[in-house]
Amino acid sequence: MYILKCYVCVLFNQSFFRMKTCKTKQELRSLLSILREKNCSVGFVPTMGALHKGHLSIIKKAKKKNNIVVVSIFVNPIQFDKKKDLINYPKTLDKDIELLKNVRCDVLFLPSEKEIYNDNPTSLSFDFDNLENKLEGKFRKNHFNGVATIVKKLFEIVEPNKAYFGEKDFQQLIIINKLVKKQNINIKIKKCPNYREKDGLSMSSRNARLTEKQRKAAPFIYKILKKVNKKFNNYKKTKEINKWVKNKFHKNSQLNLEYFAIAKEKSLKTVKIKKQNKKYRAFIAVFANKVRLIDNIQLYNK
């Protein structure tokens, strides 16, 4: 049920609107405690910056359902399995701040690495019932422990009513749901659609690293996924589809396939034979030279 904005939240949005920026946990908690005393609901959108329209669509969705929306920007070092990826991750803070102001983000949480990890950026260890070892987990060692560690820390700092995540990182979304359930965290996780460019390329901060030639080639990924969706209704076994996808990328000089899999939506278990009335999704990871692109699409099982 939609919660009407309380008087204090309205005043907060109107009279302050300059977006509030908090750089410390104490500063953010103090601000939010005042608002919670007046029954203001808090929505939370965690990001690593390099914002694009996909992020903004999530923020807009959060604003429709919450009195106050907090967006965090923090490039989490412990979820990168390669130091070069961390170093090369796009950093566009000035542009990000302007974009957040344009969509009337209420609060920006902008902590330093020391503020989050106190000079000890190490991952906690979680058990996600083997979800963390499938698909992305096979190629990115300890990645999801790093993701879960920062998400848990941010949840403890912000204490939102709802938190919003995109289906672009579908495995991450499933794992965060598992985190909330296993850790008994009282936050509702809301999924948001994968936001795409006009040519179908899934929006990602990494897209900014693509050369012009690579950018023109990248929509091929979504074209393949759409054809997979059609083929999925014609084949009972997934082996034929897997072979077809590998062959298509083998012929593509700009894109190198890292993996393609058809898996169950809830368990992420890859399947060999599809069954009726089950939900499946196709997952893919592709390299454009050194830029790694991921995507996924729900498969309609008729």
PDB file of C-alpha atoms in Angstrom:
ATOM      1  CA  MET A   1       0.000   0.000   0.000  1.00  0.00           C
ATOM      2  CA  TYR A   2       1.320   3.414  -0.952  1.00  0.00           C
ATOM      3  CA  ILE A   3       2.224   5.528   2.057  1.00  0.00           C
ATOM      4  CA  LEU A   4       1.239   9.173   1.873  1.00  0.00           C
ATOM      5  CA  LYS A   5       4.104  11.540   2.484  1.00  0.00           C
ATOM      6  CA  CYS A   6       4.182  12.825   6.024  1.00  0.00           C
ATOM      7  CA  TYR A   7       4.379  16.560   6.651  1.00  0.00           C
ATOM      8  CA  VAL A   8       8.028  16.436   7.723  1.00  0.00           C
ATOM      9  CA  CYS A   9       8.992  14.510   4.564  1.00  0.00           C
ATOM     10  CA  VAL A  10       7.232  17.075   2.410  1.00  0.00           C
ATOM     11  CA  LEU A  11       9.098  19.883   4.163  1.00  0.00           C
ATOM     12  CA  PHE A  12      12.329  17.927   3.750  1.00  0.00           C
ATOM     13  CA  ASN A  13      11.808  17.598   0.012  1.00  0.00           C
ATOM     14  CA  GLN A  14      10.666  21.153  -0.575  1.00  0.00           C
ATOM     15  CA  SER A  15      12.655  23.352   1.731  1.00  0.00           C
ATOM     16  CA  PHE A  16      15.983  21.534   1.607  1.00  0.00           C
ATOM     17  CA  PHE A  17      15.873  20.590  -1.945  1.00  0.00           C
ATOM     18  CA  ARG A  18      19.240  20.693  -2.448  1.00  0.00           C
ATOM     19  CA  MET A  19      19.967  16.996  -2.235  1.00  0.00           C
ATOM     20  CA  LYS A  20      21.501  16.116   1.135  1.00  0.00           C
ATOM     21  CA  THR A  21      24.926  14.460   0.953  1.00  0.00           C
ATOM     22  CA  CYS A  22      26.221  12.390   3.870  1.00  0.00           C
ATOM     23  CA  LYS A  23      29.784  11.097   3.946  1.00  0.00           C
ATOM     24  CA  THR A  24      29.740   9.349   7.318  1.00  0.00           C
ATOM     25  CA  LYS A  25      27.554   6.678   8.872  1.00  0.00           C
ATOM     26  CA  GLN A  26      26.787   8.913  11.851  1.00  0.00           C
ATOM     27  CA  GLU A  27      25.715  11.817   9.676  1.00  0.00           C
ATOM     28  CA  LEU A  28      23.358   9.613   7.644  1.00  0.00           C
ATOM     29  CA  ARG A  29      21.895   7.844  10.675  1.00  0.00           C
ATOM     30  CA  SER A  30      21.217  11.133  12.434  1.00  0.00           C
ATOM     31  CA  LEU A  31      19.399  12.518   9.421  1.00  0.00           C
ATOM     32  CA  LEU A  32      17.305   9.395   8.865  1.00  0.00           C
ATOM     33  CA  SER A  33      16.415   9.011  12.555  1.00  0.00           C
ATOM     34  CA  ILE A  34      14.706  12.406  12.493  1.00  0.00           C
ATOM     35  CA  LEU A  35      12.644  11.365   9.488  1.00  0.00           C
ATOM     36  CA  ARG A  36      11.771   7.943  10.910  1.00  0.00           C
ATOM     37  CA  GLU A  37      10.411   9.562  14.058  1.00  0.00           C
ATOM     38  CA  LYS A  38       7.781  11.131  11.793  1.00  0.00           C
ATOM     39  CA  ASN A  39       6.998   7.761  10.125  1.00  0.00           C
ATOM     40  CA  CYS A  40       8.729   8.575   6.850  1.00  0.00           C
ATOM     41  CA  SER A  41       9.414   5.442   4.804  1.00  0.00           C
ATOM     42  CA  VAL A  42      12.923   5.006   3.398  1.00  0.00           C
ATOM     43  CA  GLY A  43      13.793   3.432   0.069  1.00  0.00           C
ATOM     44  CA  PHE A  44      17.387   2.551  -0.751  1.00  0.00           C
ATOM     45  CA  VAL A  45      19.221   2.199  -4.064  1.00  0.00           C
ATOM     46  CA  PRO A  46      22.855   1.037  -3.675  1.00  0.00           C
ATOM     47  CA  THR A  47      25.155   1.837  -6.618  1.00  0.00           C
ATOM     48  CA  MET A  48      28.831   1.975  -7.525  1.00  0.00           C
ATOM     49  CA  GLY A  49      28.386   5.219  -9.421  1.00  0.00           C
ATOM     50  CA  ALA A  50      28.950   5.747 -13.160  1.00  0.00           C
ATOM     51  CA  LEU A  51      25.196   6.217 -13.247  1.00  0.00           C
ATOM     52  CA  HIS A  52      23.070   5.744 -16.352  1.00  0.00           C
ATOM     53  CA  LYS A  53      19.375   5.687 -17.268  1.00  0.00           C
ATOM     54  CA  GLY A  54      19.006   2.209 -15.813  1.00  0.00           C
ATOM     55  CA  HIS A  55      20.007   3.474 -12.372  1.00  0.00           C
ATOM     56  CA  LEU A  56      17.747   6.492 -12.749  1.00  0.00           C
ATOM     57  CA  SER A  57      14.754   4.309 -13.632  1.00  0.00           C
ATOM     58  CA  ILE A  58      15.302   2.368 -10.400  1.00  0.00           C
ATOM     59  CA  ILE A  59      15.538   5.581  -8.374  1.00  0.00           C
ATOM     60  CA  LYS A  60      12.317   6.881  -9.937  1.00  0.00           C
ATOM     61  CA  LYS A  61      10.551   3.648  -9.020  1.00  0.00           C
ATOM     62  CA  ALA A  62      11.805   3.935  -5.436  1.00  0.00           C
ATOM     63  CA  LYS A  63      10.584   7.541  -5.201  1.00  0.00           C
ATOM     64  CA  LYS A  64       7.044   6.518  -6.147  1.00  0.00           C
ATOM     65  CA  LYS A  65       6.811   4.106  -3.226  1.00  0.00           C
ATOM     66  CA  ASN A  66       8.782   5.814  -0.449  1.00  0.00           C
ATOM     67  CA  ASN A  67       8.804   9.139   1.333  1.00  0.00           C
ATOM     68  CA  ILE A  68      12.586   9.404   1.252  1.00  0.00           C
ATOM     69  CA  VAL A  69      15.055   7.754  -1.137  1.00  0.00           C
ATOM     70  CA  VAL A  70      18.709   7.208  -0.246  1.00  0.00           C
ATOM     71  CA  VAL A  71      21.198   6.425  -3.017  1.00  0.00           C
ATOM     72  CA  SER A  72      24.684   5.253  -2.134  1.00  0.00           C
ATOM     73  CA  ILE A  73      27.748   5.554  -4.342  1.00  0.00           C
ATOM     74  CA  PHE A  74      30.577   3.298  -3.247  1.00  0.00           C
ATOM     75  CA  VAL A  75      32.953   1.343  -5.466  1.00  0.00           C
ATOM     76  CA  ASN A  76      33.331  -1.811  -3.410  1.00  0.00           C
ATOM     77  CA  PRO A  77      36.933  -3.097  -3.694  1.00  0.00           C
ATOM     78  CA  ILE A  78      36.300  -6.579  -2.312  1.00  0.00           C
ATOM     79  CA  GLN A  79      33.905  -7.694  -5.056  1.00  0.00           C
ATOM     80  CA  PHE A  80      36.488  -7.268  -7.835  1.00  0.00           C
ATOM     81  CA  ASP A  81      38.444 -10.442  -8.533  1.00  0.00           C
ATOM     82  CA  LYS A  82      40.921  -8.514 -10.684  1.00  0.00           C
ATOM     83  CA  LYS A  83      42.658  -5.332  -9.483  1.00  0.00           C
ATOM     84  CA  LYS A  84      42.714  -3.940 -13.030  1.00  0.00           C
ATOM     85  CA  ASP A  85      38.912  -4.044 -13.146  1.00  0.00           C
ATOM     86  CA  LEU A  86      38.752  -2.010  -9.941  1.00  0.00           C
ATOM     87  CA  ILE A  87      41.269   0.514 -11.248  1.00  0.00           C
ATOM     88  CA  ASN A  88      39.482   0.800 -14.595  1.00  0.00           C
ATOM     89  CA  TYR A  89      35.976   1.046 -13.172  1.00  0.00           C
ATOM     90  CA  PRO A  90      34.449   4.310 -14.477  1.00  0.00           C
ATOM     91  CA  LYS A  91      34.379   7.136 -11.932  1.00  0.00           C
ATOM     92  CA  THR A  92      32.100  10.033 -12.882  1.00  0.00           C
ATOM     93  CA  LEU A  93      31.106  11.543  -9.535  1.00  0.00           C
ATOM     94  CA  ASP A  94      30.360  15.098 -10.703  1.00  0.00           C
ATOM     95  CA  LYS A  95      28.086  13.807 -13.462  1.00  0.00           C
ATOM     96  CA  ASP A  96      26.473  11.316 -11.064  1.00  0.00           C
ATOM     97  CA  ILE A  97      25.601  14.078  -8.606  1.00  0.00           C
ATOM     98  CA  GLU A  98      23.938  16.145 -11.328  1.00  0.00           C
ATOM     99  CA  LEU A  99      21.916  13.139 -12.490  1.00  0.00           C
ATOM    100  CA  LEU A 100      20.778  12.460  -8.931  1.00  0.00           C
ATOM    101  CA  LYS A 101      19.692  16.054  -8.507  1.00  0.00           C
ATOM    102  CA  ASN A 102      17.746  15.876 -11.767  1.00  0.00           C
ATOM    103  CA  VAL A 103      15.673  12.932 -10.506  1.00  0.00           C
ATOM    104  CA  ARG A 104      15.308  14.626  -7.094  1.00  0.00           C
ATOM    105  CA  CYS A 105      17.182  12.053  -5.086  1.00  0.00           C
ATOM    106  CA  ASP A 106      16.688  12.983  -1.440  1.00  0.00           C
ATOM    107  CA  VAL A 107      19.903  11.733   0.139  1.00  0.00           C
ATOM    108  CA  LEU A 108      23.250  10.704  -1.331  1.00  0.00           C
ATOM    109  CA  PHE A 109      25.409   8.494   0.878  1.00  0.00           C
ATOM    110  CA  LEU A 110      29.006   8.927  -0.254  1.00  0.00           C
ATOM    111  CA  PRO A 111      31.285   7.085   2.170  1.00  0.00           C
ATOM    112  CA  SER A 112      35.025   6.538   1.878  1.00  0.00           C
ATOM    113  CA  GLU A 113      36.574   3.088   1.930  1.00  0.00           C
ATOM    114  CA  LYS A 114      37.843   3.753   5.453  1.00  0.00           C
ATOM    115  CA  GLU A 115      34.354   4.752   6.607  1.00  0.00           C
ATOM    116  CA  ILE A 116      32.981   1.404   5.435  1.00  0.00           C
ATOM    117  CA  TYR A 117      35.852  -0.982   6.160  1.00  0.00           C
ATOM    118  CA  ASN A 118      37.992   0.865   8.727  1.00  0.00           C
ATOM    119  CA  ASP A 119      41.233   0.064   6.846  1.00  0.00           C
ATOM    120  CA  ASN A 120      40.329  -3.639   6.673  1.00  0.00           C
ATOM    121  CA  PRO A 121      38.478  -4.334   3.395  1.00  0.00           C
ATOM    122  CA  THR A 122      37.857  -8.068   3.726  1.00  0.00           C
ATOM    123  CA  SER A 123      34.880 -10.225   2.804  1.00  0.00           C
ATOM    124  CA  LEU A 124      32.637 -12.002   5.221  1.00  0.00           C
ATOM    125  CA  SER A 125      31.832 -15.607   4.379  1.00  0.00           C
ATOM    126  CA  PHE A 126      28.251 -16.552   3.515  1.00  0.00           C
ATOM    127  CA  ASP A 127      26.364 -19.710   2.657  1.00  0.00           C
ATOM    128  CA  PHE A 128      23.846 -19.107  -0.114  1.00  0.00           C
ATOM    129  CA  ASP A 129      22.993 -22.767  -0.672  1.00  0.00           C
ATOM    130  CA  ASN A 130      25.519 -22.956  -3.510  1.00  0.00           C
ATOM    131  CA  LEU A 131      23.889 -20.122  -5.501  1.00  0.00           C
ATOM    132  CA  GLU A 132      27.183 -18.225  -5.246  1.00  0.00           C
ATOM    133  CA  ASN A 133      29.090 -20.956  -7.090  1.00  0.00           C
ATOM    134  CA  LYS A 134      26.912 -21.121 -10.181  1.00  0.00           C
ATOM    135  CA  LEU A 135      27.077 -19.066 -13.404  1.00  0.00           C
ATOM    136  CA  GLU A 136      29.020 -15.897 -12.493  1.00  0.00           C
ATOM    137  CA  GLY A 137      30.400 -17.613  -9.408  1.00  0.00           C
ATOM    138  CA  LYS A 138      32.302 -20.110 -11.553  1.00  0.00           C
ATOM    139  CA  PHE A 139      34.265 -17.300 -13.178  1.00  0.00           C
ATOM    140  CA  ARG A 140      34.505 -14.695 -10.399  1.00  0.00           C
ATOM    141  CA  LYS A 141      35.991 -16.230  -7.278  1.00  0.00           C
ATOM    142  CA  ASN A 142      34.601 -14.835  -4.008  1.00  0.00           C
ATOM    143  CA  HIS A 143      32.641 -12.173  -5.929  1.00  0.00           C
ATOM    144  CA  PHE A 144      29.321 -12.763  -4.224  1.00  0.00           C
ATOM    145  CA  ASN A 145      30.839 -12.838  -0.743  1.00  0.00           C
ATOM    146  CA  GLY A 146      32.173  -9.367  -1.561  1.00  0.00           C
ATOM    147  CA  VAL A 147      28.783  -8.205  -2.827  1.00  0.00           C
ATOM    148  CA  ALA A 148      26.918  -9.631   0.162  1.00  0.00           C
ATOM    149  CA  THR A 149      29.415  -8.087   2.595  1.00  0.00           C
ATOM    150  CA  ILE A 150      28.901  -4.544   1.321  1.00  0.00           C
ATOM    151  CA  VAL A 151      25.139  -4.946   0.915  1.00  0.00           C
ATOM    152  CA  LYS A 152      24.811  -6.202   4.482  1.00  0.00           C
ATOM    153  CA  LYS A 153      26.919  -3.307   5.781  1.00  0.00           C
ATOM    154  CA  LEU A 154      24.884  -0.760   3.823  1.00  0.00           C
ATOM    155  CA  PHE A 155      21.608  -2.291   5.000  1.00  0.00           C
ATOM    156  CA  GLU A 156      22.808  -1.980   8.606  1.00  0.00           C
ATOM    157  CA  ILE A 157      23.726   1.669   8.060  1.00  0.00           C
ATOM    158  CA  VAL A 158      20.675   2.831   6.087  1.00  0.00           C
ATOM    159  CA  GLU A 159      18.046   0.494   7.593  1.00  0.00           C
ATOM    160  CA  PRO A 160      15.622   1.062   4.719  1.00  0.00           C
ATOM    161  CA  ASN A 161      12.079  -0.244   4.460  1.00  0.00           C
ATOM    162  CA  LYS A 162      12.717  -1.301   0.873  1.00  0.00           C
ATOM    163  CA  ALA A 163      15.831  -1.777  -1.258  1.00  0.00           C
ATOM    164  CA  TYR A 164      15.861  -1.798  -5.058  1.00  0.00           C
ATOM    165  CA  PHE A 165      17.984  -3.920  -7.399  1.00  0.00           C
ATOM    166  CA  GLY A 166      17.923  -4.393 -11.168  1.00  0.00           C
ATOM    167  CA  GLU A 167      17.379  -7.657 -13.015  1.00  0.00           C
ATOM    168  CA  LYS A 168      20.475  -6.826 -15.061  1.00  0.00           C
ATOM    169  CA  ASP A 169      22.425  -8.638 -12.317  1.00  0.00           C
ATOM    170  CA  PHE A 170      19.832 -11.358 -11.836  1.00  0.00           C
ATOM    171  CA  GLN A 171      22.071 -13.765  -9.926  1.00  0.00           C
ATOM    172  CA  GLN A 172      23.019 -10.963  -7.558  1.00  0.00           C
ATOM    173  CA  LEU A 173      19.317 -10.217  -7.024  1.00  0.00           C
ATOM    174  CA  ILE A 174      18.602 -13.871  -6.140  1.00  0.00           C
ATOM    175  CA  ILE A 175      21.555 -13.965  -3.742  1.00  0.00           C
ATOM    176  CA  ILE A 176      20.541 -10.743  -1.993  1.00  0.00           C
ATOM    177  CA  ASN A 177      17.078 -12.190  -1.465  1.00  0.00           C
ATOM    178  CA  LYS A 178      18.758 -15.230   0.072  1.00  0.00           C
ATOM    179  CA  LEU A 179      20.939 -12.945   2.246  1.00  0.00           C
ATOM    180  CA  VAL A 180      17.902 -11.125   3.618  1.00  0.00           C
ATOM    181  CA  LYS A 181      16.136 -14.400   4.370  1.00  0.00           C
ATOM    182  CA  LYS A 182      19.104 -16.157   6.002  1.00  0.00           C
ATOM    183  CA  GLN A 183      20.226 -13.135   8.026  1.00  0.00           C
ATOM    184  CA  ASN A 184      16.658 -12.266   9.094  1.00  0.00           C
ATOM    185  CA  ILE A 185      16.992  -8.731   7.740  1.00  0.00           C
ATOM    186  CA  ASN A 186      13.683  -6.887   7.838  1.00  0.00           C
ATOM    187  CA  ILE A 187      13.905  -5.238   4.411  1.00  0.00           C
ATOM    188  CA  LYS A 188      11.748  -5.834   1.351  1.00  0.00           C
ATOM    189  CA  ILE A 189      13.806  -6.428  -1.793  1.00  0.00           C
ATOM    190  CA  LYS A 190      12.242  -4.981  -4.941  1.00  0.00           C
ATOM    191  CA  LYS A 191      13.376  -6.095  -8.385  1.00  0.00           C
ATOM    192  CA  CYS A 192      13.467  -3.662 -11.286  1.00  0.00           C
ATOM    193  CA  PRO A 193      13.485  -4.483 -15.023  1.00  0.00           C
ATOM    194  CA  ASN A 194      16.684  -4.639 -17.041  1.00  0.00           C
ATOM    195  CA  TYR A 195      16.920  -1.244 -18.765  1.00  0.00           C
ATOM    196  CA  ARG A 196      18.236  -1.307 -22.338  1.00  0.00           C
ATOM    197  CA  GLU A 197      19.573   1.042 -24.970  1.00  0.00           C
ATOM    198  CA  LYS A 198      17.428   1.498 -28.098  1.00  0.00           C
ATOM    199  CA  ASP A 199      19.526  -1.127 -29.890  1.00  0.00           C
ATOM    200  CA  GLY A 200      18.971  -3.646 -27.081  1.00  0.00           C
ATOM    201  CA  LEU A 201      22.308  -3.465 -25.285  1.00  0.00           C
ATOM    202  CA  SER A 202      21.765  -3.816 -21.552  1.00  0.00           C
ATOM    203  CA  MET A 203      22.765  -0.587 -19.821  1.00  0.00           C
ATOM    204  CA  SER A 204      25.917  -0.954 -17.763  1.00  0.00           C
ATOM    205  CA  SER A 205      28.593   1.297 -16.337  1.00  0.00           C
ATOM    206  CA  ARG A 206      31.118  -0.840 -18.209  1.00  0.00           C
ATOM    207  CA  ASN A 207      29.640   0.209 -21.555  1.00  0.00           C
ATOM    208  CA  ALA A 208      31.544   3.489 -21.205  1.00  0.00           C
ATOM    209  CA  ARG A 209      34.786   1.544 -21.694  1.00  0.00           C
ATOM    210  CA  LEU A 210      33.763   0.155 -25.085  1.00  0.00           C
ATOM    211  CA  THR A 211      35.434   1.518 -28.198  1.00  0.00           C
ATOM    212  CA  GLU A 212      33.177   2.807 -30.961  1.00  0.00           C
ATOM    213  CA  LYS A 213      33.653  -0.425 -32.893  1.00  0.00           C
ATOM    214  CA  GLN A 214      32.928  -2.577 -29.852  1.00  0.00           C
ATOM    215  CA  ARG A 215      29.854  -0.527 -29.009  1.00  0.00           C
ATOM    216  CA  LYS A 216      28.439  -1.152 -32.487  1.00  0.00           C
ATOM    217  CA  ALA A 217      29.077  -4.874 -32.087  1.00  0.00           C
ATOM    218  CA  ALA A 218      27.709  -5.250 -28.537  1.00  0.00           C
ATOM    219  CA  PRO A 219      23.940  -5.317 -29.366  1.00  0.00           C
ATOM    220  CA  PHE A 220      24.644  -8.704 -30.956  1.00  0.00           C
ATOM    221  CA  ILE A 221      24.417 -10.133 -27.416  1.00  0.00           C
ATOM    222  CA  TYR A 222      20.758  -9.211 -27.006  1.00  0.00           C
ATOM    223  CA  LYS A 223      19.924 -10.277 -30.557  1.00  0.00           C
ATOM    224  CA  ILE A 224      21.238 -13.741 -29.732  1.00  0.00           C
ATOM    225  CA  LEU A 225      19.245 -13.867 -26.483  1.00  0.00           C
ATOM    226  CA  LYS A 226      16.041 -12.954 -28.296  1.00  0.00           C
ATOM    227  CA  LYS A 227      16.632 -15.736 -30.822  1.00  0.00           C
ATOM    228  CA  VAL A 228      17.349 -18.121 -27.943  1.00  0.00           C
ATOM    229  CA  ASN A 229      13.946 -17.228 -26.526  1.00  0.00           C
ATOM    230  CA  LYS A 230      12.301 -18.280 -29.787  1.00  0.00           C
ATOM    231  CA  LYS A 231      14.354 -21.451 -30.095  1.00  0.00           C
ATOM    232  CA  PHE A 232      13.533 -22.409 -26.524  1.00  0.00           C
ATOM    233  CA  ASN A 233       9.987 -23.230 -27.571  1.00  0.00           C
ATOM    234  CA  ASN A 234      11.147 -25.455 -30.405  1.00  0.00           C
ATOM    235  CA  TYR A 235      13.702 -27.579 -28.577  1.00  0.00           C
ATOM    236  CA  LYS A 236      13.106 -29.824 -25.588  1.00  0.00           C
ATOM    237  CA  LYS A 237      16.829 -30.271 -24.957  1.00  0.00           C
ATOM    238  CA  THR A 238      19.044 -27.244 -24.335  1.00  0.00           C
ATOM    239  CA  LYS A 239      22.131 -28.872 -25.857  1.00  0.00           C
ATOM    240  CA  GLU A 240      21.155 -27.775 -29.364  1.00  0.00           C
ATOM    241  CA  ILE A 241      20.663 -24.171 -28.239  1.00  0.00           C
ATOM    242  CA  ASN A 242      23.993 -24.081 -26.394  1.00  0.00           C
ATOM    243  CA  LYS A 243      25.779 -25.350 -29.506  1.00  0.00           C
ATOM    244  CA  TRP A 244      24.021 -22.788 -31.704  1.00  0.00           C
ATOM    245  CA  VAL A 245      25.015 -19.889 -29.418  1.00  0.00           C
ATOM    246  CA  LYS A 246      28.659 -20.985 -29.279  1.00  0.00           C
ATOM    247  CA  ASN A 247      28.754 -21.236 -33.058  1.00  0.00           C
ATOM    248  CA  LYS A 248      27.324 -17.742 -33.501  1.00  0.00           C
ATOM    249  CA  PHE A 249      29.930 -16.173 -31.242  1.00  0.00           C
ATOM    250  CA  HIS A 250      32.699 -18.234 -32.806  1.00  0.00           C
ATOM    251  CA  LYS A 251      31.937 -16.401 -36.041  1.00  0.00           C
ATOM    252  CA  ASN A 252      31.903 -12.969 -34.357  1.00  0.00           C
ATOM    253  CA  SER A 253      35.314 -11.276 -34.513  1.00  0.00           C
ATOM    254  CA  GLN A 254      34.480  -8.539 -31.966  1.00  0.00           C
ATOM    255  CA  LEU A 255      32.938 -10.559 -29.145  1.00  0.00           C
ATOM    256  CA  ASN A 256      34.252 -13.596 -27.268  1.00  0.00           C
ATOM    257  CA  LEU A 257      31.801 -15.813 -25.409  1.00  0.00           C
ATOM    258  CA  GLU A 258      32.826 -16.646 -21.847  1.00  0.00           C
ATOM    259  CA  TYR A 259      29.730 -18.650 -21.009  1.00  0.00           C
ATOM    260  CA  PHE A 260      26.107 -19.195 -21.970  1.00  0.00           C
ATOM    261  CA  ALA A 261      23.632 -21.156 -19.855  1.00  0.00           C
ATOM    262  CA  ILE A 262      19.950 -21.855 -19.525  1.00  0.00           C
ATOM    263  CA  ALA A 263      19.014 -22.222 -15.876  1.00  0.00           C
ATOM    264  CA  LYS A 264      16.079 -22.370 -13.517  1.00  0.00           C
ATOM    265  CA  GLU A 265      15.165 -18.922 -12.187  1.00  0.00           C
ATOM    266  CA  LYS A 266      15.038 -19.790  -8.487  1.00  0.00           C
ATOM    267  CA  SER A 267      17.864 -22.308  -8.107  1.00  0.00           C
ATOM    268  CA  LEU A 268      20.042 -21.075 -11.007  1.00  0.00           C
ATOM    269  CA  LYS A 269      20.666 -24.724 -11.776  1.00  0.00           C
ATOM    270  CA  THR A 270      21.494 -25.287 -15.439  1.00  0.00           C
ATOM    271  CA  VAL A 271      19.111 -27.592 -17.253  1.00  0.00           C
ATOM    272  CA  LYS A 272      19.502 -30.138 -20.026  1.00  0.00           C
ATOM    273  CA  ILE A 273      15.826 -30.855 -20.618  1.00  0.00           C
ATOM    274  CA  LYS A 274      13.100 -28.264 -20.115  1.00  0.00           C
ATOM    275  CA  LYS A 275       9.835 -29.028 -18.347  1.00  0.00           C
ATOM    276  CA  GLN A 276       6.486 -27.330 -18.736  1.00  0.00           C
ATOM    277  CA  ASN A 277       5.299 -24.781 -16.160  1.00  0.00           C
ATOM    278  CA  LYS A 278       8.828 -24.068 -14.952  1.00  0.00           C
ATOM    279  CA  LYS A 279      10.518 -20.665 -15.075  1.00  0.00           C
ATOM    280  CA  TYR A 280      13.810 -20.507 -16.942  1.00  0.00           C
ATOM    281  CA  ARG A 281      16.272 -17.781 -17.821  1.00  0.00           C
ATOM    282  CA  ALA A 282      19.178 -17.536 -20.252  1.00  0.00           C
ATOM    283  CA  PHE A 283      22.443 -16.101 -18.893  1.00  0.00           C
ATOM    284  CA  ILE A 284      25.441 -14.913 -20.879  1.00  0.00           C
ATOM    285  CA  ALA A 285      28.854 -13.326 -20.343  1.00  0.00           C
ATOM    286  CA  VAL A 286      30.882 -11.922 -23.231  1.00  0.00           C
ATOM    287  CA  PHE A 287      34.202 -10.145 -23.619  1.00  0.00           C
ATOM    288  CA  ALA A 288      34.692  -7.222 -25.972  1.00  0.00           C
ATOM    289  CA  ASN A 289      38.476  -7.296 -25.761  1.00  0.00           C
ATOM    290  CA  LYS A 290      38.981  -6.643 -22.011  1.00  0.00           C
ATOM    291  CA  VAL A 291      35.505  -5.315 -21.268  1.00  0.00           C
ATOM    292  CA  ARG A 292      33.242  -7.956 -19.760  1.00  0.00           C
ATOM    293  CA  LEU A 293      29.525  -7.679 -20.531  1.00  0.00           C
ATOM    294  CA  ILE A 294      26.753  -9.738 -18.946  1.00  0.00           C
ATOM    295  CA  ASP A 295      23.083 -10.075 -19.785  1.00  0.00           C
ATOM    296  CA  ASN A 296      20.118 -12.324 -19.159  1.00  0.00           C
ATOM    297  CA  ILE A 297      16.582 -12.802 -20.410  1.00  0.00           C
ATOM    298  CA  GLN A 298      13.544 -14.637 -19.143  1.00  0.00           C
ATOM    299  CA  LEU A 299      12.558 -17.530 -21.382  1.00  0.00           C
ATOM    300  CA  TYR A 300       8.902 -18.088 -22.181  1.00  0.00           C
ATOM    301  CA  ASN A 301       8.176 -21.765 -21.745  1.00  0.00           C
ATOM    302  CA  LYS A 302       5.037 -22.450 -23.764  1.00  0.00           C
TER     303      LYS A 302
END
